[in-house]
Every structure is written in structure tokens, then in C-alpha cells.
Coordinates of C-alpha atoms in Angstrom, one line a residue:
X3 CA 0.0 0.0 0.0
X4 CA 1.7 3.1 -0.8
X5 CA 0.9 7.2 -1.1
X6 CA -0.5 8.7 -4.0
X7 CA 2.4 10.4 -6.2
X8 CA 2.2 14.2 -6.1
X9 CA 4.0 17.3 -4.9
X10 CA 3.6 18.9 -1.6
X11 CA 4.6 21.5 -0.3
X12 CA 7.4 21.0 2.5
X13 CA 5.9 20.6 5.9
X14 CA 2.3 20.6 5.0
X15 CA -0.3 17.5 5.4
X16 CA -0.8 15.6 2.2
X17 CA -4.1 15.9 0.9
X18 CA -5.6 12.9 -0.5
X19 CA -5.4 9.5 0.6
X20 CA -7.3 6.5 -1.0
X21 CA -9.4 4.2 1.0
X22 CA -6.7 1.6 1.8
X23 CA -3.2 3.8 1.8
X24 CA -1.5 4.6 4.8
X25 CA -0.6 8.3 5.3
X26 CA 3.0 8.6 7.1
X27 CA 2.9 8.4 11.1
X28 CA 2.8 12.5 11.9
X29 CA -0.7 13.0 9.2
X30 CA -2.0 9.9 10.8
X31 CA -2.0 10.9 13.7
X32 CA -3.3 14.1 12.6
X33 CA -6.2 13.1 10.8
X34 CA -7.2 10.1 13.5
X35 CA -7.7 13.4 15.7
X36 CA -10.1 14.8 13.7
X37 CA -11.6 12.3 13.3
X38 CA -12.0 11.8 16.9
X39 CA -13.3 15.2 18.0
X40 CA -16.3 13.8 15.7
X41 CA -16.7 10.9 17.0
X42 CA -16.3 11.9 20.5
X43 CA -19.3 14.7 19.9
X44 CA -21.5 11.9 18.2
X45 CA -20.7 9.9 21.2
X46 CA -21.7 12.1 24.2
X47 CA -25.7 13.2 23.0
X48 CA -26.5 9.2 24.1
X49 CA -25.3 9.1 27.6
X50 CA -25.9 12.7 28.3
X51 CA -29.2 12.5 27.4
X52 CA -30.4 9.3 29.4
X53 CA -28.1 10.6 32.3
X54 CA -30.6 13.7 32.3
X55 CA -34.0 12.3 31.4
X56 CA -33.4 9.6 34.5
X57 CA -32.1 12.4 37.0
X58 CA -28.7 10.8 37.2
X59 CA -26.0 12.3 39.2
X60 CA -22.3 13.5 38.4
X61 CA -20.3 10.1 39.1
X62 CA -23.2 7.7 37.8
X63 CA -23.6 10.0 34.0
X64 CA -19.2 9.6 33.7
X65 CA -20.2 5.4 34.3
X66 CA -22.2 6.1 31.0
X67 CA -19.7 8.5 29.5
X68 CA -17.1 6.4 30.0
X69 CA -18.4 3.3 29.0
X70 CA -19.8 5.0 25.6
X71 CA -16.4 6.3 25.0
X72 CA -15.3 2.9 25.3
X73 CA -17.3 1.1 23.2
X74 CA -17.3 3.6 20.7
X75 CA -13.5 3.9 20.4
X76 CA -13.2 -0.2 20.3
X77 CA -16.0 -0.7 18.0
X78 CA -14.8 1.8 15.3
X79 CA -11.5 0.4 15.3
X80 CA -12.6 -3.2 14.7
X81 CA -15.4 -2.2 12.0
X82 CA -12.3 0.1 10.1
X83 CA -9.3 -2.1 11.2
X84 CA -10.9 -5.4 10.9
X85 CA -10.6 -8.1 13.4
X86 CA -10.8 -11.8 12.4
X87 CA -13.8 -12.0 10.8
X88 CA -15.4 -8.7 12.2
X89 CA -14.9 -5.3 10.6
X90 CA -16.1 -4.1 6.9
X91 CA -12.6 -2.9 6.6
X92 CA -14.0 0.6 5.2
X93 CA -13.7 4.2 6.9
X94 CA -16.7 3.9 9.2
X95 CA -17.0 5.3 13.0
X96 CA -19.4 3.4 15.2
X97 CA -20.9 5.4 17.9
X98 CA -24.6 5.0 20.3
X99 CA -27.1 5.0 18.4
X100 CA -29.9 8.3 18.9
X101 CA -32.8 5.6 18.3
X102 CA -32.2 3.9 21.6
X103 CA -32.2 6.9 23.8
X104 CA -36.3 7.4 24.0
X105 CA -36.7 3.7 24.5
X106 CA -34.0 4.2 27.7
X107 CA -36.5 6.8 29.5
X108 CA -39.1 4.5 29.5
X109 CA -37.9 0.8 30.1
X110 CA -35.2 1.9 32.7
X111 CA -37.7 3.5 35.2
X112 CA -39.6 0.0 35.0
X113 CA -36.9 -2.4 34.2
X114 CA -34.6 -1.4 35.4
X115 CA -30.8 -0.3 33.7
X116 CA -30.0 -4.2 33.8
X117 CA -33.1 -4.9 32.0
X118 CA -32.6 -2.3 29.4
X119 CA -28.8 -3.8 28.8
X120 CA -30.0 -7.1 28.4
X121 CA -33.0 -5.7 25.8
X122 CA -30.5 -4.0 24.1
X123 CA -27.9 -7.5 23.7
X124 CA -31.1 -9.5 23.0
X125 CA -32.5 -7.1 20.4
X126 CA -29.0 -7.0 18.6
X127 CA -28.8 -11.1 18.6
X128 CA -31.8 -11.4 17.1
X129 CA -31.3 -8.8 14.6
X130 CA -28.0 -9.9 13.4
X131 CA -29.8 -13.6 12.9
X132 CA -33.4 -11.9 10.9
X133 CA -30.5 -9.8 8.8
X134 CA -28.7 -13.4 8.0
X135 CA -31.9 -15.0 7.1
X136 CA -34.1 -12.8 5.6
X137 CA -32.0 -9.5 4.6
X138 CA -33.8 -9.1 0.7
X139 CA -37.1 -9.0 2.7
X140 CA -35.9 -5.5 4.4
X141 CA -37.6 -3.3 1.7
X142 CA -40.8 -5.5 2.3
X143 CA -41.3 -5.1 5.7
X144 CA -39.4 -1.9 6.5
X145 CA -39.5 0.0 2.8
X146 CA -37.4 3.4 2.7
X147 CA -40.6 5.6 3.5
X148 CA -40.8 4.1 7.4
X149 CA -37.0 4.6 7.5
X150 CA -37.5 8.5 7.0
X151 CA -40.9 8.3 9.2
X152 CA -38.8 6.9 12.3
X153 CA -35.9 9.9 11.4
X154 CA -38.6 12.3 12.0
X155 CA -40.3 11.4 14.9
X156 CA -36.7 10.5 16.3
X157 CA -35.9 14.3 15.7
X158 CA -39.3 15.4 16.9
X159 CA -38.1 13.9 20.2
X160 CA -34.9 14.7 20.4
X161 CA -35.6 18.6 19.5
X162 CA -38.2 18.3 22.5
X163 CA -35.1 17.0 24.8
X164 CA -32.6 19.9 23.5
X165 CA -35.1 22.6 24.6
X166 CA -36.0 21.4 27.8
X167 CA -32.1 21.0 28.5
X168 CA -31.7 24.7 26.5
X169 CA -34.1 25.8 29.8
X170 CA -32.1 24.1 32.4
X171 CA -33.1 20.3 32.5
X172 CA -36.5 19.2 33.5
X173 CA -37.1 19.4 36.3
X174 CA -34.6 21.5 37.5
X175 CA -35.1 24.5 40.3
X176 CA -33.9 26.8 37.9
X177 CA -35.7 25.3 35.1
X178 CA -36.6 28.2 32.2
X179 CA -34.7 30.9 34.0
X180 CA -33.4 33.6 31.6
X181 CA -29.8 32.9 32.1
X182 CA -29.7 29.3 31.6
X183 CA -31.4 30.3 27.9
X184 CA -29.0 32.7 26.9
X185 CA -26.3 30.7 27.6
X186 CA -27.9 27.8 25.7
X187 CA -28.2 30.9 22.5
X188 CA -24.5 31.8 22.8
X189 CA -24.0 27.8 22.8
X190 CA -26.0 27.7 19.6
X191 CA -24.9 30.7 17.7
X192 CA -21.4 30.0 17.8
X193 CA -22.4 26.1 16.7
X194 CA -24.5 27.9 13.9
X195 CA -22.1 31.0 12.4
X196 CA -19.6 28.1 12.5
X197 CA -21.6 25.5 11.1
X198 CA -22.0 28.5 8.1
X199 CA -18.8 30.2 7.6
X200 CA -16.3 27.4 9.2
X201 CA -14.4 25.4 6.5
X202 CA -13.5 21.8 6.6
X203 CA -13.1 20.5 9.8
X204 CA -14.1 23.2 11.8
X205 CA -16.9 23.0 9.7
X206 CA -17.9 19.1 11.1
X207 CA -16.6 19.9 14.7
X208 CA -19.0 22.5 14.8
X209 CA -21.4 21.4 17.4
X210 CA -18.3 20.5 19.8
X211 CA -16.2 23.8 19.5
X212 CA -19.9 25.9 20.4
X213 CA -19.9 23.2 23.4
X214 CA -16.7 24.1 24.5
X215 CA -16.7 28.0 24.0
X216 CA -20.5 27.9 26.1
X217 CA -18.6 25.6 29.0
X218 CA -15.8 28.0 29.3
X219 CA -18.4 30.5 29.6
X220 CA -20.4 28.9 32.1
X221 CA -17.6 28.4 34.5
X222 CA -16.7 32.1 34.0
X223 CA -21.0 32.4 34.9
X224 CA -20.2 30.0 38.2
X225 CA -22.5 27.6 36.8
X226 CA -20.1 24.6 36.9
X227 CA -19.1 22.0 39.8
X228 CA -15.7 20.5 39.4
X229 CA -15.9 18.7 42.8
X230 CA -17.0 15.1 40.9
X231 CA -14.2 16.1 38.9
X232 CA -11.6 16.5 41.5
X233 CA -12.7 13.2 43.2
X234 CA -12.2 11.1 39.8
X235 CA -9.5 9.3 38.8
X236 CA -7.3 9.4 36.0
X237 CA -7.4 5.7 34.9
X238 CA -9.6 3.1 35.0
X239 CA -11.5 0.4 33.4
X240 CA -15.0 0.2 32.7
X241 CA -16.8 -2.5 34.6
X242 CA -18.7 -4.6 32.6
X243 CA -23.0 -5.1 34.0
X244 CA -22.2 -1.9 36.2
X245 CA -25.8 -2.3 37.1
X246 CA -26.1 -6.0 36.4
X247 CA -27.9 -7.6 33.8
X248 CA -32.1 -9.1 33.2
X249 CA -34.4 -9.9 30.3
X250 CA -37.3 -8.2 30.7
X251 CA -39.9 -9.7 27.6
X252 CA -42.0 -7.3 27.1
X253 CA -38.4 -4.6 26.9
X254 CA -37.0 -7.3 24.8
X255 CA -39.6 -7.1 21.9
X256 CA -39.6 -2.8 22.0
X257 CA -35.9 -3.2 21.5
X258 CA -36.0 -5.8 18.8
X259 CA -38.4 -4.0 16.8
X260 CA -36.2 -0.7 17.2
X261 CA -33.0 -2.4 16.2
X262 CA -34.5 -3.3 12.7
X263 CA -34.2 0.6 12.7
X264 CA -30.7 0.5 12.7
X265 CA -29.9 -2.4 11.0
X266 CA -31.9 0.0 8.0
X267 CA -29.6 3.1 9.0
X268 CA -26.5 1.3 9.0
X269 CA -27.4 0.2 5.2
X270 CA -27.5 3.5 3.6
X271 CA -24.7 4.7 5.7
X272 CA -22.1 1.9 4.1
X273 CA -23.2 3.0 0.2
X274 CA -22.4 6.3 1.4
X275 CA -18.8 5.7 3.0
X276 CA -17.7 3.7 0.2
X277 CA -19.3 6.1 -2.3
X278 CA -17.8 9.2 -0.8
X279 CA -14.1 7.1 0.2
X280 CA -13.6 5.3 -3.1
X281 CA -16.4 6.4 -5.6
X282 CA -18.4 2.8 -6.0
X283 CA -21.1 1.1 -4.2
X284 CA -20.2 -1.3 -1.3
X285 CA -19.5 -5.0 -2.0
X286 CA -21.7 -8.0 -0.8
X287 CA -19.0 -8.9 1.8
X288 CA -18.1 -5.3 2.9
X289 CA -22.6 -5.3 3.5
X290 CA -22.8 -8.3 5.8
X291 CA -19.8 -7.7 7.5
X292 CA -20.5 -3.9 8.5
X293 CA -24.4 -5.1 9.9
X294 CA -22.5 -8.6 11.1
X295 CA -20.3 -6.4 13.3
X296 CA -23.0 -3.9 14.2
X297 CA -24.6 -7.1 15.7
X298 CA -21.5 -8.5 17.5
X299 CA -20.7 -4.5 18.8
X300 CA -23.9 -3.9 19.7
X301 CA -23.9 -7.1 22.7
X302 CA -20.7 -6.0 23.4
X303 CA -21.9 -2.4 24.1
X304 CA -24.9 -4.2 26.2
X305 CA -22.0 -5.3 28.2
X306 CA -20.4 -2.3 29.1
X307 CA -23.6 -0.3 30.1
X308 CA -23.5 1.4 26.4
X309 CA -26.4 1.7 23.7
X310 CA -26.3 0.0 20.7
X311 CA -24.0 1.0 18.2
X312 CA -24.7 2.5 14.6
X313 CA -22.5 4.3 12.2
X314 CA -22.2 7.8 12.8
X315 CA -22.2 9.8 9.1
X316 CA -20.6 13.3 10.2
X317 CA -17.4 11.2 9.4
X318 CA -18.6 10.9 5.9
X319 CA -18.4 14.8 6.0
X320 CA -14.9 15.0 6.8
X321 CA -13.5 12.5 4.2
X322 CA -15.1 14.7 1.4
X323 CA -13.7 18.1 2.4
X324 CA -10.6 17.1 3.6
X325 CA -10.5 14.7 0.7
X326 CA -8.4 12.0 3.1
X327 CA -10.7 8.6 2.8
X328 CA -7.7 6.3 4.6
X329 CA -9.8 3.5 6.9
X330 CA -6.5 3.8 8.9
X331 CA -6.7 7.1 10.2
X332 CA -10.7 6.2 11.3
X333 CA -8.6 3.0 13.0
X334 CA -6.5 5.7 15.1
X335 CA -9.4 7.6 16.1
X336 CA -10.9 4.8 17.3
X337 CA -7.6 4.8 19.4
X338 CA -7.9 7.9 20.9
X339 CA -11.6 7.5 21.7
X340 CA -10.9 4.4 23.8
X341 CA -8.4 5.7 25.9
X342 CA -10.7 8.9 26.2
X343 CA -12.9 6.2 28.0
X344 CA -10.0 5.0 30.0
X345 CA -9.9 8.1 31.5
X346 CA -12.3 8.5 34.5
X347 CA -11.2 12.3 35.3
X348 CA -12.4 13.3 31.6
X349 CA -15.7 11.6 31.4
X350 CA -16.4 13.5 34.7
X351 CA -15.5 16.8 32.8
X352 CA -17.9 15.8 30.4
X353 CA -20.5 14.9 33.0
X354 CA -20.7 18.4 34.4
X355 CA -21.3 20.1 31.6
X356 CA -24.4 22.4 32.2
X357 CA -27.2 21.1 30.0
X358 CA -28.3 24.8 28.5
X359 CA -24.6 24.3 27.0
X360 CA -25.8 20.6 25.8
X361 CA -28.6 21.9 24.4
X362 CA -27.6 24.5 22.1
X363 CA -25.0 22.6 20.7
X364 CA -27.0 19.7 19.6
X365 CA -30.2 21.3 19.1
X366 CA -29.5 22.0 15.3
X367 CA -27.9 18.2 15.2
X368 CA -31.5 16.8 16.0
X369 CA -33.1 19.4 14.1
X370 CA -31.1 17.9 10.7
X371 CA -32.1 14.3 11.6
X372 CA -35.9 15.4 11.3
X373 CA -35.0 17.0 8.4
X374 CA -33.2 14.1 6.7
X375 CA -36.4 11.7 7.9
X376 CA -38.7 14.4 6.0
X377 CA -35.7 14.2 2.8
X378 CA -36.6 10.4 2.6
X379 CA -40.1 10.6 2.7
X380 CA -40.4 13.0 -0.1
X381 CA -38.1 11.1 -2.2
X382 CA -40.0 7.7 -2.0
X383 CA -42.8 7.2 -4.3
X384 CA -46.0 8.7 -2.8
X385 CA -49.4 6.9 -3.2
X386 CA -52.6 7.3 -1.2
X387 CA -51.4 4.2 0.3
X388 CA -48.2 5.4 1.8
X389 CA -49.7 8.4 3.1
X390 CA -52.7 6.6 4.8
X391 CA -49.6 4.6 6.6
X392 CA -47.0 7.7 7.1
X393 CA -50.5 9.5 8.6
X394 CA -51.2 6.8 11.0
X395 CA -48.0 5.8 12.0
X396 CA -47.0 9.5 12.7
X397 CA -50.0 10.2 14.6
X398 CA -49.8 7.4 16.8
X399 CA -46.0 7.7 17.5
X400 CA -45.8 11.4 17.9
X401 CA -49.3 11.9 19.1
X402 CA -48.6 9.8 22.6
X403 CA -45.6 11.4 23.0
X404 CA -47.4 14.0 23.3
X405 CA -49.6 13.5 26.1
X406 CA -47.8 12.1 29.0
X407 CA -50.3 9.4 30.9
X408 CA -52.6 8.8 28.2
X409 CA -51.5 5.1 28.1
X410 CA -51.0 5.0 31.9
X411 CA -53.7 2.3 32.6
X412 CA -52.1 -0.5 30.2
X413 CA -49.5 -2.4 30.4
X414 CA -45.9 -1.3 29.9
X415 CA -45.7 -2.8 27.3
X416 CA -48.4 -1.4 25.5
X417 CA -47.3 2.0 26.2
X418 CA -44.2 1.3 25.4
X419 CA -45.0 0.4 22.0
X420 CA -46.9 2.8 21.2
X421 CA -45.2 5.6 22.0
X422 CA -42.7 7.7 19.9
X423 CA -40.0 5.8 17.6
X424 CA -40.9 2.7 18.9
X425 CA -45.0 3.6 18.5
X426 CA -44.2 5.2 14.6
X427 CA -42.0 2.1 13.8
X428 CA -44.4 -0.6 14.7
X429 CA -48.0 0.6 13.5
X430 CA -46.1 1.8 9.9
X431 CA -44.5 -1.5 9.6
X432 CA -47.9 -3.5 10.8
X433 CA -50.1 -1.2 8.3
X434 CA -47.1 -2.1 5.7
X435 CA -48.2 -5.7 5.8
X436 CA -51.6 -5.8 6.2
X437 CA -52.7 -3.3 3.9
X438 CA -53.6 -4.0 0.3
X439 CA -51.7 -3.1 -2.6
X440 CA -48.2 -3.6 -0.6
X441 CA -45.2 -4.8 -3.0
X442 CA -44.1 -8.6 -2.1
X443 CA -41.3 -8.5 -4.7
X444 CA -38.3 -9.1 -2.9
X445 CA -35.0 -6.6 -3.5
X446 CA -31.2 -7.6 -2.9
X447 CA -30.0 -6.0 0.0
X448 CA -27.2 -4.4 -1.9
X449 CA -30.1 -2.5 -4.0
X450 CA -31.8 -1.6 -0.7
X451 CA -28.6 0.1 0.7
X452 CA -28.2 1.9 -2.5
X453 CA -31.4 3.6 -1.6
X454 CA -31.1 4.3 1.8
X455 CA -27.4 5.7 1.2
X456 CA -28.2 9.1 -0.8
X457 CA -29.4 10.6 2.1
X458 CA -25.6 10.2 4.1
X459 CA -24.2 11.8 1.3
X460 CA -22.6 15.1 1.8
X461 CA -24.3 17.7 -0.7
X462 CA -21.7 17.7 -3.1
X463 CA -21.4 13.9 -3.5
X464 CA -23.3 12.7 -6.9
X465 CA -24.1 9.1 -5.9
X466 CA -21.9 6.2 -7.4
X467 CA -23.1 4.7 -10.6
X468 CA -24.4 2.0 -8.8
X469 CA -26.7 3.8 -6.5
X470 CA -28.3 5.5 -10.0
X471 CA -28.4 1.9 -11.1
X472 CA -30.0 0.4 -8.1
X473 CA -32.6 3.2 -8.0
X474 CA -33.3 3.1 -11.6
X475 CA -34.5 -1.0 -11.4
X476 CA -37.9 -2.1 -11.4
X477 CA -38.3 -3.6 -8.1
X478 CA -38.5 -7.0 -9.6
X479 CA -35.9 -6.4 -11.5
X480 CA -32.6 -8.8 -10.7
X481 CA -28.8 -7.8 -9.2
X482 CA -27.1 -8.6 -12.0
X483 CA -27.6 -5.2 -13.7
X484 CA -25.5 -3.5 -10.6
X485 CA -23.3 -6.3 -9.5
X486 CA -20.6 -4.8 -11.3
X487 CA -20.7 -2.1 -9.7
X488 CA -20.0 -4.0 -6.4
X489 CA -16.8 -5.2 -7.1
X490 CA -14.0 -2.7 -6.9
X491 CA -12.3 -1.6 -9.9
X492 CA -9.4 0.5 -10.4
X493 CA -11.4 2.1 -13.4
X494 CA -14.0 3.8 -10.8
X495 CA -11.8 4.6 -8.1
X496 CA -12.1 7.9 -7.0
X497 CA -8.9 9.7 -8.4
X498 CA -7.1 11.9 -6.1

């Protein structure tokens, strides 16, 4: 594997590394950095949010931060890296998935955190065995139009959580006082002129610069408490079923049917790496491997008190404006992200970050996935029939959200269910079925990824030929007219 020929001027980072070349030591390290400031920002949301819906304290939300840190940082380097027969061997970052985070507000109260983890490990067994089994039945059951449905209501919620932190955390004394809401606007604004006028990576790392620059003004406002900070340590290990481990069954069938949701997302976010890193569609084996190992991380994460993993796409981001698409440097940052979770001492700095600060920083992030849910629903094909199911299902989902007790009186379960992603996810699906007129042609899961991956694509990325090809089929139309496109040629590499 060698470095693309070129000149350079003397002391600066090269500028364009293929998919598999290995930049020298001093720009790997370099770009593995960058790479990790993402990842560590799409990391933190997960724990930081459950830690404040549940009321957690300082030392119990660094347990979470730490442990997401962990898995994160492991998880990306195996699915970049490649380990045995684990790892898709492609530039992707594996973080916490957003999806799980509702889910954890409701089943922790009631089940406890050891029943969620064990949901969560059971849900990603079974998923990774459905995906084996019956993976060119996806766009049946769960067709690209319920994939953006979910996105939305996800945002909906996650908008609704970035406010109530923007006002001081709910439930908190000084909940909608003035000051915690301007410091949550100077948060956002300096997220938003960056997002705007910043260039490359300070561009992507948006969201986490406005994060720091509002914490260093919150300690300046006396708002921070560095005594959980002081009391940490500087090394230590996760510990594995911090708060052991159960198998709740009603918990475990919420979180099975919410993992099919990621199994979708992690889909269109491989067409998009390998479009954006080497200009083609992903192969078969790169496919199975990237949802095999979202399967095998995903237990593991349910074993170190972390959610479920997906890929996270402001990665994707990076690679195209920097124009460095080495798997290698994502392998380092996956490096430096585990031994962030290593560190006790700097999950607690993490955990005392005031949430108006949290919340302005993210609240444009949740506000793009609603968006992108809305992006995919007006790109699939609209008939009275999808509409009667995107109507119901949104209703439903969003609807009991809304009204807090409505569903008090049945069983967990139940309300469970119905409720939110989980509530939007299973009425669409169930209406997908049972509804006439619904398409029972099969489609290879290669062609279904195609699909789902425009939407990852940063938006000045033309998809690959294949992902033209696979959208332009009939849906009973065969592989074979994109399987070239699957197999890596020098021809169609992206040339840098």
C-alpha cells in the first residue's frame, strides 16, 4: 500500500489519501484526531441525554460516559481495522445510536438499567440472525418511507429533549430561568455561524467547538461544579454489567423492533462511506460484515452499560472536504476514543457540563435528523397508500408522546409500544403488511442500501453509478444489472 504520487509543499499534510493507503505516522495521527473530536461529539448526545432524562447524578452519567467512550473507540476500530472476521474494513465510526435513547427513559424506570442492557444485547442477537436469514425481505417489511418516518419522529423527540435541557433540565429549580437560555443561544450561535462560515473541519466539529466556548463561559457564569471532577480518577476500566444484567420480555420485543431501525440506517450509511471514500457502491462482503459487526458490537456495548451502536455519518463529511478517505486514520481515532474512555477524570468533565450548554449545541444536530427523515419521505414514491400509513403511523407515534399518561392504565408494554419511535415504527410496519396493494417482490440487500445511502451523502457527492443503477430497477428487477458495480475496480476509483 503506498501514497499517491504528487507534490507537496514541504511541511504541510498531504491531501488525498485513498481508501486503503496509509498516510505517514505525523498525518495519521493528525487526521485520526479529527476524526475523533467527531466521533467523541456523536458519542456524548447518548449518555448525556439518558443521564438527564433519568435524573442521574455526576459520578453515575461519567459510568455512562465512560463506557460510551469505550465502546465507541473499540467498535470503530474493529469495523475500520478489521478483526478476524469482524470489521467491513471501510472508513466507518461506530458510535450510540440516537434511536435507543427514548426507549432508555421508558424501560429503565420500570426495568430497570439491567433490564434495558439485556434488551438491548437480546434485540441485537436477534437482529443480526433476521438480517442473515431474511435480509432481501428488508424493503418489504421496513421500505425506505418508514425509515425517514422513524428519522422524524426521532428528531421530533430529540428537539423536544434539547429545549428542555436549552431551559435548564427538567425538572430542574432553575428550570426556564433567563440565564440558563442565553447561555444555551450563545452555545447555539457560535455552533451555527460556525456551522455557516467554518471550513473543513471546523466546519464538522461545529457542534463541539460551540460546546466548549459555552462551557468555558459557564464556569466564568459559576455555573459549573468541578468537585466530581476532583474526586475522579485518572485511569480506569469500565466495569462490565455496572448495574447487572435481566431480560425483561416485554423490553426485549420494543428493542428488537427498534434495532430493525438501525440495521436499516447502517445500510445506507455503508453505500455512502464507500461512495464518498472510493467512488463505487459497497460489496456484498463489505454489507454483511458492516451489519454482522453492528450485531456482534452492539452485545458488546450491552455489556459495558452502552447503547447499541450505529455508524455515525458526520465522518462521511470529513472525508469529502478534507479529501483523506484512509480506513487507517478512522482506526486511530478509534484509538484515541478508547483511551478517552479510559480516563475517568475526563468523562467526569464531560458529566458536568451544564445542559443549556448541551442543548444548544445539539439542538441544530436533532433538528437535521428530522430533516433528513422528512428528505426520505419525499423522495419515495408517494401513493394514497403510503400516506394513509405515514399518517397513522405518525400520529400514533408522535401523538402519545405528546400526552404524558394517556397510556398509563395499560400495560408497559403497551405503552411502550406505542409511543414515539418505537410507537411510529411498529403501527407503519404492521399497516405495511396488512394493507392492500403492498409490493411482495423481494429486493437484494445491496439494492436496498443503494437507496437508503443518498441521504448520508454530503451535498456535493453525486451518488456512485451503482446507487443511480440500483434506483433506476424495477423492483423485480434482478442484481445482476448492478453487480458490477459492487466489485471494486481501479477504473472507478475515486482519483485523487
Amino acid at each position: 500500500m503506498g501514497k499517491n504520487t504528487g507534490e507537496k509543499k514541504k511541511g504541510a499534510l498531504k491531501r488525498g489519501y485513498g481508501m486503503n493507503e496509509v498516510p505517514r505516522a505525523g498525518e495519521l495521527g493528525a487526521f485520526g484526531l479529527q476524526h475523533a473530536l467527531l466521533i467523541l461529539f456523536q458519542t456524548l448526545p447518548a449518555p448525556l441525554l439518558i443521564a438527564g432524562g433519568l435524573g442521574l447524578g455526576p459520578v453515575e452519567t461519567s459510568i455512562l460516559i465512560a463506557s460510551a467512550l469505550f465502546v465507541s473507540g473499540i467498535c470503530t476500530f474493529v469495523q475500520s481495522f478489521g478483526v478476524g472476521p469482524l470489521g467491513a474494513k471501510i472508513p466507518m465510526v461506530m458510535v450510540g445510536s440516537f434511536v435507543f435513547i427514548a426507549p432508555a427513559l421508558l424501560i429503565i424506570p420500570q426495568a430497570g438499567f439491567g433490564g434495558y442492557m439485556g434488551a438491548c444485547i437480546v434485540a441485537a442477537i436477534i437482529c443480526g440472525i433476521v438480517f442473515v436469514l431474511f435480509s432481501d425481505w428488508l424493503k418489504v417489511i421496513f421500505p425506505s418511507f418508514i425509515s425517514g418516518a422513524v428519522l422524524l419522529v426521532l428528531g421530533t423527540g430529540l428537539i423536544g429533549n434539547a429545549l428542555a435541557n436549552c431551559a435548564g433540565g427538567s425538572g430542574a429549580a432553575t428550570f426556564g430561568d433567563p440565564i440558563n437560555l442565553a447561555l444555551a443561544a450563545v452555545t447555539f450561535l457560535i455552533t451555527l455561524v460556525l456551522s455557516i462560515f467554518g471550513k473543513g473541519f471546523i466546519q464538522g466539529a461545529a457542534p463541539l467547538i460551540g460546546m466548549a466556548a459555552g462551557f468555558v463561559v459557564a464556569i466564568f457564569l459559576g455555573m459549573v461544579d468541578f468537585t466530581s471532577v476532583s474526586e475522579a480518577a485518572w485511569f480506569g476500566l469500565p466495569q462490565p454489567l455496572h448495574w447487572g444484567i435481566s431480560f425483561p420480555l416485554d423490553a426485549c420485543l420494543v428493542m428488537t423492533l427498534i434495532a430493525v431501525c438501525g440495521v436499516v440506517e447502517i445500510l445506507g450509511t455503508t453505500a455512502a462511506t464507500t461512495t464518498v471514500a472510493d467512488n463505487r457502491m459497497a460489496t456484498p462482503g463489505e454489507t454483511k460484515k458492516t451489519v454482522l459487526t453492528q450485531a456482534v458490537t452492539s452485545v458488546f456495548a450491552g455489556i459495558f452499560n452502552a447503547v447499541p451502536t450505529i455508524s455515525g455519518s458526520a465522518n462521511i463529511g470529513l472525508m469529502d472536504v478534507t479529501r483523506v478517505f484512509t480506513r487507517f486514520a478512522v482506526s486511530v481515532a478509534g484509538v484515541l476514543v478508547l483511551l478517552m474512555g479510559l480516563c475517568p477524570k475526563l468523562s467526569a468533565i464531560f458529566s458536568v457540563i451544564p445542559n443549556p450548554v448541551f442543548g444548544g449545541a445539539v439542538l441544530m444536530l436533532f433538528g437535521s435528523i428530522l430533516v433528513n427523515g422528512m428528505k426520505i419521505i419525499m423522495d419515495s414514491e408517494q401513493t394514497s397508500r403510503t400516506q394513509t400509513i405515514l399518517a397513522v403511523s405518525l400520529a400514533v407515534g408522535i401523538g402519545f408522546n405528546s400526552v404524558a399518561g394517556a397510556l398509563d392504565q395499560f400495560p408497559f408494554w403497551v405503552s411502550t409500544m406505542l409511543c414515539g419511535v418505537p410507537g411510529t415504527a411498529f403501527v407503519a410496519v404492521i399497516l405495511n403488511v396488512i394493507l392492500p396493494g403492498r409490493n411482495l417482490k423481494k429486493q437484494s440487500v445491496y439494492e436496498y442500501a443503494a437507496s437508503l445511502g443518498e441521504a448520508d451523502l454530503p451535498a456535493d457527492v453525486e451518488p456512485s453509478a451503482g446507487m443511480k443503477a440500483a434506483g433506476a430497477l424495477p423492483d423485480d428487477a434482478g442484481g445482476a444489472a448492478v453487480a458490477a458495480d459492487y466489485v471494486p475496480d481501479d477504473s472507478d476509483s475515486r482519483k485523487i
